[in-house]
Short mmCIF file of C-alpha atoms and ligand atoms in Angstrom, two decimals:
data_model
loop_
_atom_site.label_atom_id
_atom_site.label_comp_id
_atom_site.label_asym_id
_atom_site.label_seq_id
_atom_site.Cartn_x
_atom_site.Cartn_y
_atom_site.Cartn_z
CA UNK A 1 188.29 90.67 61.87
CA UNK A 2 186.74 89.09 64.96
CA UNK A 3 183.81 86.92 63.81
CA UNK A 4 182.70 86.02 67.35
CA UNK A 5 179.74 87.55 69.19
CA UNK A 6 180.21 90.06 72.02
CA UNK A 7 178.89 89.18 75.52
CA UNK A 8 175.81 91.39 75.00
CA UNK A 9 175.12 89.78 71.60
CA UNK A 10 175.43 86.33 73.18
CA UNK A 11 173.00 87.38 75.91
CA UNK A 12 170.53 88.64 73.29
CA UNK A 13 170.85 85.34 71.37
CA UNK A 14 170.35 83.16 74.44
CA UNK A 15 167.30 85.13 75.61
CA UNK A 16 165.83 84.93 72.12
CA UNK A 17 166.47 81.16 71.98
CA UNK A 18 164.63 80.70 75.27
CA UNK A 19 161.76 82.91 74.08
CA UNK A 20 161.45 80.96 70.82
CA UNK A 21 161.42 77.68 72.71
CA UNK A 22 158.50 78.89 74.78
CA UNK A 23 156.57 80.71 72.04
CA UNK A 24 157.07 78.97 68.69
CA UNK A 25 153.62 77.99 67.33
CA UNK A 26 152.81 74.35 66.66
CA UNK A 27 153.07 73.23 63.04
CA UNK A 28 149.40 72.51 62.43
CA UNK A 29 147.82 72.00 59.00
CA UNK A 30 147.12 75.77 58.96
CA UNK A 31 150.88 76.35 59.00
CA UNK A 32 151.54 74.68 55.67
CA UNK A 33 152.12 76.97 52.69
CA UNK A 34 150.50 75.58 49.59
CA UNK A 35 150.37 76.86 46.04
CA UNK A 36 147.05 78.58 46.88
CA UNK A 37 148.16 80.14 50.15
CA UNK A 38 144.91 80.47 51.98
CA UNK A 39 143.29 83.04 54.17
CA UNK A 40 143.91 80.63 57.07
CA UNK A 41 147.63 80.56 56.35
CA UNK A 42 147.82 84.35 56.34
CA UNK A 43 145.85 84.51 59.59
CA UNK A 44 148.36 82.05 61.07
CA UNK A 45 151.29 84.24 59.95
CA UNK A 46 149.58 87.36 61.31
CA UNK A 47 149.13 85.79 64.73
CA UNK A 48 152.83 84.78 64.75
CA UNK A 49 153.84 88.34 63.83
CA UNK A 50 151.65 89.69 66.67
CA UNK A 51 153.36 87.28 69.09
CA UNK A 52 156.79 88.53 67.99
CA UNK A 53 155.60 92.11 68.42
CA UNK A 54 154.19 91.51 71.88
CA UNK A 55 157.41 89.69 72.82
CA UNK A 56 159.51 92.72 71.75
CA UNK A 57 161.07 90.92 68.79
CA UNK A 58 159.46 92.69 65.82
CA UNK A 59 161.72 95.37 64.32
CA UNK A 60 164.84 94.42 66.29
CA UNK A 61 166.91 97.29 64.84
CA UNK A 62 164.02 99.77 64.46
CA UNK A 63 163.82 102.81 66.78
CA UNK A 64 162.13 102.14 70.13
CA UNK A 65 159.72 105.08 69.81
CA UNK A 66 157.98 103.38 66.86
CA UNK A 67 157.68 99.93 68.44
CA UNK A 68 161.14 98.58 67.60
CA UNK A 69 163.82 97.30 69.94
CA UNK A 70 166.49 99.88 69.09
CA UNK A 71 169.15 97.16 68.72
CA UNK A 72 171.99 96.86 66.18
CA UNK A 73 172.08 95.36 62.68
CA UNK A 74 174.16 92.51 64.15
CA UNK A 75 171.36 91.70 66.61
CA UNK A 76 168.86 91.87 63.75
CA UNK A 77 171.05 89.38 61.86
CA UNK A 78 171.23 87.11 64.94
CA UNK A 79 167.43 87.32 65.16
CA UNK A 80 167.01 86.21 61.54
CA UNK A 81 169.48 83.39 62.00
CA UNK A 82 167.81 82.12 65.18
CA UNK A 83 164.36 82.21 63.58
CA UNK A 84 165.67 80.14 60.69
CA UNK A 85 167.46 77.71 63.04
CA UNK A 86 164.22 77.24 65.00
CA UNK A 87 162.38 76.70 61.67
CA UNK A 88 159.95 79.47 62.66
CA UNK A 89 157.08 80.47 60.34
CA UNK A 90 157.91 82.96 57.59
CA UNK A 91 157.32 86.64 58.47
CA UNK A 92 154.04 88.26 57.55
CA UNK A 93 154.49 91.48 55.64
CA UNK A 94 158.05 91.14 54.40
CA UNK A 95 157.58 94.16 52.10
CA UNK A 96 156.48 96.33 55.01
CA UNK A 97 159.31 95.17 57.26
CA UNK A 98 162.12 94.89 54.73
CA UNK A 99 161.38 97.74 52.39
CA UNK A 100 158.58 100.21 53.25
CA UNK A 101 159.32 100.51 56.99
CA UNK A 102 163.04 101.34 56.58
CA UNK A 103 162.08 103.85 53.85
CA UNK A 104 159.56 105.59 56.13
CA UNK A 105 162.20 105.63 58.90
CA UNK A 106 164.72 107.19 56.49
CA UNK A 107 162.58 109.81 54.70
CA UNK A 108 159.05 109.85 56.21
CA UNK A 109 157.61 112.67 58.29
CA UNK A 110 157.13 112.25 62.04
CA UNK A 111 153.40 111.87 61.44
CA UNK A 112 153.97 109.12 58.85
CA UNK A 113 156.35 107.26 61.17
CA UNK A 114 153.83 107.31 64.03
CA UNK A 115 150.93 106.33 61.78
CA UNK A 116 152.51 103.48 59.79
CA UNK A 117 155.48 101.88 61.60
CA UNK A 118 153.63 100.22 64.53
CA UNK A 119 151.11 98.56 62.13
CA UNK A 120 153.96 97.09 60.08
CA UNK A 121 155.61 95.62 63.15
CA UNK A 122 152.43 94.22 64.71
CA UNK A 123 151.43 92.63 61.37
CA UNK A 124 148.09 94.45 61.45
CA UNK A 125 148.84 96.23 58.18
CA UNK A 126 150.31 94.45 55.18
CA UNK A 127 152.06 96.48 52.47
CA UNK A 128 152.78 95.98 48.80
CA UNK A 129 155.24 97.71 46.50
CA UNK A 130 153.68 99.29 43.38
CA UNK A 131 156.76 100.00 41.24
CA UNK A 132 156.93 97.77 38.11
CA UNK A 133 154.72 98.35 35.09
CA UNK A 134 154.32 96.45 31.81
CA UNK A 135 156.83 98.84 30.16
CA UNK A 136 158.93 99.74 33.19
CA UNK A 137 160.79 97.06 35.15
CA UNK A 138 164.58 97.33 35.01
CA UNK A 139 164.12 100.81 33.59
CA UNK A 140 161.81 101.78 36.44
CA UNK A 141 162.10 105.51 35.77
CA UNK A 142 160.21 104.96 32.50
CA UNK A 143 156.99 104.31 34.46
CA UNK A 144 153.83 105.85 33.04
CA UNK A 145 151.12 105.64 35.73
CA UNK A 146 149.88 109.21 35.71
CA UNK A 147 148.93 111.36 38.70
CA UNK A 148 147.27 114.72 38.01
CA UNK A 149 146.77 117.23 40.80
CA UNK A 150 143.15 118.16 41.54
CA UNK A 151 142.83 120.38 44.64
CA UNK A 152 144.31 118.53 47.61
CA UNK A 153 144.34 115.17 45.78
CA UNK A 154 146.22 113.41 43.03
CA UNK A 155 143.96 111.63 40.54
CA UNK A 156 145.72 108.48 39.37
CA UNK A 157 145.24 106.39 36.22
CA UNK A 158 147.43 103.56 34.97
CA UNK A 159 148.65 100.04 35.67
CA UNK A 160 151.21 98.23 37.80
CA UNK A 161 152.26 94.59 37.40
CA UNK A 162 154.03 91.84 39.41
CA UNK A 163 152.84 93.48 42.64
CA UNK A 164 153.52 90.87 45.34
CA UNK A 165 150.87 90.64 48.10
CA UNK A 166 148.57 93.26 46.48
CA UNK A 167 145.69 90.77 46.89
CA UNK A 168 146.05 90.83 50.67
CA UNK A 169 147.66 94.24 51.20
CA UNK A 170 146.15 97.10 53.21
CA UNK A 171 148.59 99.72 51.91
CA UNK A 172 150.88 100.33 48.95
CA UNK A 173 154.07 102.29 48.37
CA UNK A 174 153.17 103.56 44.92
CA UNK A 175 155.43 105.43 42.49
CA UNK A 176 153.63 107.61 39.92
CA UNK A 177 154.47 110.22 37.28
CA UNK A 178 153.46 113.70 38.44
CA UNK A 179 155.43 115.82 35.94
CA UNK A 180 155.44 114.35 32.43
CA UNK A 181 157.42 117.33 31.09
CA UNK A 182 160.44 116.74 33.39
CA UNK A 183 163.35 114.36 32.71
CA UNK A 184 162.18 110.83 33.46
CA UNK A 185 163.85 110.48 36.90
CA UNK A 186 162.68 113.94 37.96
CA UNK A 187 158.93 113.79 37.39
CA UNK A 188 158.10 110.96 39.83
CA UNK A 189 156.37 111.02 43.22
CA UNK A 190 156.11 108.25 45.86
CA UNK A 191 152.80 107.89 47.68
CA UNK A 192 151.49 105.91 50.66
CA UNK A 193 148.17 104.57 49.37
CA UNK A 194 145.24 102.92 51.13
CA UNK A 195 144.45 99.78 49.10
CA UNK A 196 140.76 100.02 50.02
CA UNK A 197 140.37 103.32 48.14
CA UNK A 198 137.80 103.24 45.29
CA UNK A 199 139.49 103.03 41.88
CA UNK A 200 141.92 100.15 42.55
CA UNK A 201 141.37 96.76 40.90
CA UNK A 202 143.69 93.87 41.79
CA UNK A 203 143.97 90.81 39.54
CA UNK A 204 146.11 87.89 40.79
CA UNK A 205 148.63 86.31 38.39
CA UNK A 206 149.67 82.67 38.63
CA UNK A 207 153.37 81.78 38.75
CA UNK A 208 154.72 78.55 37.30
CA UNK A 209 155.21 77.24 40.85
CA UNK A 210 151.41 77.41 41.23
CA UNK A 211 151.50 80.38 43.64
CA UNK A 212 149.38 83.43 43.07
CA UNK A 213 151.80 85.60 44.99
CA UNK A 214 151.78 88.59 42.67
CA UNK A 215 149.18 90.63 40.81
CA UNK A 216 148.22 93.20 38.24
CA UNK A 217 146.87 96.47 39.70
CA UNK A 218 144.71 98.89 37.71
CA UNK A 219 143.95 102.48 38.75
CA UNK A 220 140.93 104.27 37.44
CA UNK A 221 140.52 107.83 38.78
CA UNK A 222 142.01 106.75 42.11
CA UNK A 223 142.13 109.80 44.43
CA UNK A 224 145.08 110.00 46.83
CA UNK A 225 145.53 113.04 49.09
CA UNK A 226 148.71 115.00 48.27
CA UNK A 227 149.62 114.78 51.97
CA UNK A 228 150.16 111.03 51.42
CA UNK A 229 153.38 111.88 49.56
CA UNK A 230 156.52 110.41 51.11
CA UNK A 231 159.53 112.64 50.50
CA UNK A 232 158.89 115.55 48.14
CA UNK A 233 156.53 115.81 45.18
CA UNK A 234 158.59 115.08 42.00
CA UNK A 235 161.41 113.58 44.10
CA UNK A 236 159.91 110.09 44.22
CA UNK A 237 162.95 108.59 42.51
CA UNK A 238 165.20 109.06 45.55
CA UNK A 239 162.48 107.46 47.74
CA UNK A 240 162.26 104.51 45.33
CA UNK A 241 166.06 104.06 45.42
CA UNK A 242 166.01 104.08 49.25
CA UNK A 243 163.33 101.37 49.15
CA UNK A 244 165.23 99.26 46.58
CA UNK A 245 168.53 99.53 48.50
CA UNK A 246 166.76 98.18 51.58
CA UNK A 247 165.11 95.41 49.57
CA UNK A 248 168.48 94.25 48.23
CA UNK A 249 170.27 94.55 51.56
CA UNK A 250 168.88 91.29 52.90
CA UNK A 251 171.08 90.44 55.84
CA UNK A 252 171.47 86.89 54.54
CA UNK A 253 171.94 85.16 57.90
CA UNK A 254 168.51 83.51 57.83
CA UNK A 255 168.84 82.60 54.16
CA UNK A 256 172.15 80.86 54.86
CA UNK A 257 170.53 78.62 57.46
CA UNK A 258 167.68 77.67 55.10
CA UNK A 259 170.02 77.03 52.15
CA UNK A 260 172.35 74.97 54.36
CA UNK A 261 169.46 72.91 55.70
CA UNK A 262 168.33 72.20 52.12
CA UNK A 263 171.84 71.24 50.98
CA UNK A 264 172.35 68.93 53.99
CA UNK A 265 169.04 67.22 53.15
CA UNK A 266 170.08 66.79 49.49
CA UNK A 267 173.45 65.29 50.55
CA UNK A 268 171.60 62.94 52.87
CA UNK A 269 169.30 61.85 50.05
CA UNK A 270 172.32 61.40 47.75
CA UNK A 271 173.73 58.91 50.25
CA UNK A 272 170.49 56.92 50.46
CA UNK A 273 169.06 57.05 46.92
CA UNK A 274 170.45 54.62 44.36
CA UNK A 275 170.97 55.09 40.64
CA UNK A 276 172.23 52.23 38.44
CA UNK A 277 172.51 50.16 41.63
CA UNK A 278 174.85 52.59 43.40
CA UNK A 279 174.25 55.45 45.86
CA UNK A 280 173.94 58.74 43.94
CA UNK A 281 176.80 60.16 46.00
CA UNK A 282 179.20 57.60 44.49
CA UNK A 283 178.86 59.32 41.13
CA UNK A 284 182.07 61.41 40.89
CA UNK A 285 180.37 64.21 38.92
CA UNK A 286 177.62 64.49 41.52
CA UNK A 287 180.17 64.50 44.36
CA UNK A 288 182.02 67.33 42.65
CA UNK A 289 178.83 69.38 42.26
CA UNK A 290 177.75 68.83 45.86
CA UNK A 291 181.21 69.85 47.07
CA UNK A 292 181.04 73.00 44.92
CA UNK A 293 177.58 73.78 46.35
CA UNK A 294 179.04 73.47 49.85
CA UNK A 295 181.91 75.83 48.99
CA UNK A 296 179.51 78.36 47.38
CA UNK A 297 177.42 78.37 50.52
CA UNK A 298 180.43 79.08 52.74
CA UNK A 299 181.39 81.97 50.43
CA UNK A 300 177.86 83.29 50.89
CA UNK A 301 178.18 83.03 54.68
CA UNK A 302 181.47 84.96 54.68
CA UNK A 303 180.16 87.61 52.28
CA UNK A 304 177.17 88.02 54.58
CA UNK A 305 179.49 88.63 57.51
CA UNK A 306 181.42 91.21 55.49
CA UNK A 307 178.35 93.13 54.32
CA UNK A 308 176.94 93.01 57.84
CA UNK A 309 180.05 94.62 59.28
CA UNK A 310 179.84 97.38 56.60
CA UNK A 311 176.14 97.92 57.38
CA UNK A 312 176.83 98.05 61.10
CA UNK A 313 179.43 100.76 60.44
CA UNK A 314 177.52 102.90 57.94
CA UNK A 315 173.97 102.40 59.30
CA UNK A 316 172.38 102.42 55.83
CA UNK A 317 172.44 99.89 53.02
CA UNK A 318 174.42 100.95 49.97
CA UNK A 319 174.89 99.53 46.46
CA UNK A 320 176.99 96.68 47.95
CA UNK A 321 173.65 94.99 48.71
CA UNK A 322 173.58 94.13 44.99
CA UNK A 323 176.56 91.77 45.49
CA UNK A 324 174.60 89.74 48.04
CA UNK A 325 171.38 89.82 45.99
CA UNK A 326 173.22 88.60 42.89
CA UNK A 327 175.08 85.90 44.80
CA UNK A 328 172.21 84.38 46.80
CA UNK A 329 169.74 84.38 43.89
CA UNK A 330 172.11 82.57 41.51
CA UNK A 331 173.33 80.22 44.26
CA UNK A 332 169.77 79.25 45.13
CA UNK A 333 169.01 78.46 41.49
CA UNK A 334 172.15 76.32 41.13
CA UNK A 335 171.39 74.39 44.31
CA UNK A 336 167.72 73.89 43.38
CA UNK A 337 168.96 72.43 40.07
CA UNK A 338 171.40 70.08 41.86
CA UNK A 339 168.57 68.93 44.14
CA UNK A 340 166.49 67.97 41.09
CA UNK A 341 169.41 66.00 39.62
CA UNK A 342 170.14 64.14 42.87
CA UNK A 343 166.49 63.32 43.55
CA UNK A 344 165.54 62.46 39.96
CA UNK A 345 161.86 61.49 39.52
CA UNK A 346 161.35 61.51 43.32
CA UNK A 347 161.44 65.31 43.21
CA UNK A 348 158.24 65.33 41.16
CA UNK A 349 156.20 63.39 43.71
CA UNK A 350 154.11 65.44 46.13
CA UNK A 351 154.59 62.59 48.62
CA UNK A 352 158.39 62.94 48.66
CA UNK A 353 159.26 65.59 51.30
CA UNK A 354 155.85 67.18 50.68
CA UNK A 355 156.76 68.07 47.08
CA UNK A 356 158.97 70.91 48.32
CA UNK A 357 161.89 70.27 45.95
CA UNK A 358 160.00 70.89 42.75
CA UNK A 359 158.31 73.90 44.37
CA UNK A 360 161.75 75.29 45.40
CA UNK A 361 163.09 74.69 41.90
CA UNK A 362 160.22 76.47 40.14
CA UNK A 363 160.07 79.35 42.65
CA UNK A 364 163.83 79.89 42.51
CA UNK A 365 163.59 80.91 38.82
CA UNK A 366 162.04 84.22 39.90
CA UNK A 367 164.93 84.98 42.31
CA UNK A 368 167.13 86.44 39.57
CA UNK A 369 164.27 88.71 38.40
CA UNK A 370 162.59 89.96 41.60
CA UNK A 371 164.21 92.96 43.34
CA UNK A 372 166.14 93.67 40.13
CA UNK A 373 167.52 91.18 37.58
CA UNK A 374 171.05 89.76 37.68
CA UNK A 375 172.03 91.93 34.71
CA UNK A 376 170.83 95.03 36.56
CA UNK A 377 172.71 94.01 39.73
CA UNK A 378 175.89 93.54 37.66
CA UNK A 379 175.44 97.04 36.20
CA UNK A 380 175.01 98.50 39.72
CA UNK A 381 178.09 96.66 41.00
CA UNK A 382 180.14 97.79 37.98
CA UNK A 383 179.11 101.43 38.13
CA UNK A 384 178.33 102.19 41.77
CA UNK A 385 180.56 99.76 43.69
CA UNK A 386 183.57 99.43 41.36
CA UNK A 387 183.27 102.89 39.78
CA UNK A 388 183.51 101.56 36.21
CA UNK A 389 182.14 103.65 33.33
CA UNK A 390 178.67 103.01 31.92
CA UNK A 391 178.58 100.44 29.13
CA UNK A 392 176.43 102.64 26.85
C1 LIG B 401 158.59 86.83 42.05
C2 LIG B 401 158.57 88.28 41.66
C3 LIG B 401 158.03 89.22 42.52
C4 LIG B 401 157.99 90.58 42.15
N1 LIG B 401 157.42 91.46 43.02
C5 LIG B 401 157.33 92.77 42.66
C6 LIG B 401 156.67 93.71 43.52
O1 LIG B 401 156.19 93.37 44.60
N2 LIG B 401 156.58 94.98 43.11
C7 LIG B 401 157.11 95.43 41.92
O2 LIG B 401 157.01 96.62 41.65
N3 LIG B 401 157.73 94.56 41.09
C8 LIG B 401 157.85 93.25 41.42
N4 LIG B 401 158.47 92.35 40.57
C9 LIG B 401 158.92 92.82 39.27
C10 LIG B 401 160.42 92.90 39.12
O3 LIG B 401 160.96 93.95 39.87
C11 LIG B 401 160.70 93.09 37.61
O4 LIG B 401 160.23 91.93 36.95
C12 LIG B 401 162.17 93.28 37.34
O5 LIG B 401 162.60 94.53 37.81
C13 LIG B 401 162.49 93.17 35.82
O6 LIG B 401 161.65 93.99 35.07
P1 LIG B 401 160.87 93.41 33.80
O7 LIG B 401 160.16 92.17 34.21
O8 LIG B 401 160.08 94.52 33.22
O9 LIG B 401 162.01 92.96 32.77
P2 LIG B 401 162.81 93.91 31.78
O10 LIG B 401 163.28 95.11 32.52
O11 LIG B 401 162.00 94.11 30.56
O12 LIG B 401 164.07 93.01 31.47
C14 LIG B 401 164.08 92.01 30.43
C15 LIG B 401 165.49 91.47 30.31
O13 LIG B 401 166.38 92.52 29.87
C16 LIG B 401 167.48 92.65 30.76
N5 LIG B 401 167.86 94.06 30.88
C17 LIG B 401 167.03 95.12 31.07
N6 LIG B 401 167.74 96.26 31.18
C18 LIG B 401 169.05 95.92 31.06
C19 LIG B 401 170.27 96.67 31.09
N7 LIG B 401 170.28 97.99 31.26
N8 LIG B 401 171.43 95.98 30.95
C20 LIG B 401 171.43 94.62 30.77
N9 LIG B 401 170.30 93.88 30.73
C21 LIG B 401 169.13 94.50 30.87
C22 LIG B 401 166.95 92.13 32.07
O14 LIG B 401 168.01 91.71 32.93
C23 LIG B 401 166.06 90.97 31.65
O15 LIG B 401 166.83 89.83 31.41
C24 LIG B 401 158.52 90.99 40.91
C25 LIG B 401 159.07 90.05 40.03
C26 LIG B 401 159.09 88.70 40.39
C27 LIG B 401 159.69 87.71 39.43
#
């Protein structure tokens, strides 16, 4: 396998580097993410997304006719890597860009593509993903939020939970039960819902990291036009699987850069900080763990390259995305733990590196739950990648 970039990929990378140099926003106080991410912070992210859009860099591998660049997955991966290398702001509307947009491209009508894709890319419309419920997470098909047809509308009652960004979202990809008499995977419908519709109540939940990134959502006689269905009525399960495959198929190139930067900083601290009168890095156990973290990260980089070449060939993410999701989420937790051990009490101080280590540690706990738990990823890998029989 040739791991080098082609001349046209190199050209794309160099042009992007020059563009980022000229356009990266200054890191003002507005640019700092705190536990209570403010309106100002979101406005800052929106303006960065608009700049990317105007510069032709939003939706690198999305079709040109809907505001994308029409480039390859490899160029999209280069884009993510370069953004991370430049320490650019996080992207506004990751659910829209990573999950809803690719789903609309795959199964939406022409009208839906024209209506929704440009707003996702420009950052003007933020999406959330209304899948999980109190009694339906891993077993998503058990969801109970009920939609009853009334003329040209569905009337929806029920509850969702853990809905990231619902407190700031304009739109929601919502999965509801439209046929309670059908087998559980067969009676679902996926809808594109305006979050300003009467009948939706959003209640933020606080995570242990201090963020209020996700929410409870309650629906009381919410009316959604039937024409807002994406895919077919009662075939919402296949739409949900398309969305989840895209969510898990993170290209990983940007994550690698961020994880590597964090590990390099921890190694640097291990050289400077002293414990029992000696630099932390002189502790043989700690050296071993840091070396293992380095090796794990290189495995992640190579796996990313492999899944990228598969994606570039097939054009659509498959169940292999679960391998990457499982690997990066567990790796990030291990490395966040090592950081805490190297830094000791320093990690708890908000004055030490802006308190980011303890935040990373607490936030990383959710990584093996969000987008499907590790156990669920292992089941998918066993059954759908390796072809093993079901365990029950
Ligand atoms: C930070 C964060 C953000 C999130 N954002 C969203 C969002 O935007 N939208 C949304 O819809 N959801 C979101 N979620 C919810 C997430 O998708 C669910 O929490 C997840 O799917 C697990 O569901 P659950 O919490 O109901 O746990 P359960 O499904 O009840 O699982 C409990 C435990 O049982 C294990 N388990 C369950 N089934 C099996 C099985 N078949 N085999 C082996 N073990 C099993 C699980 O691995 C887990 O350890 C988010 C979650 C987090 C943490």
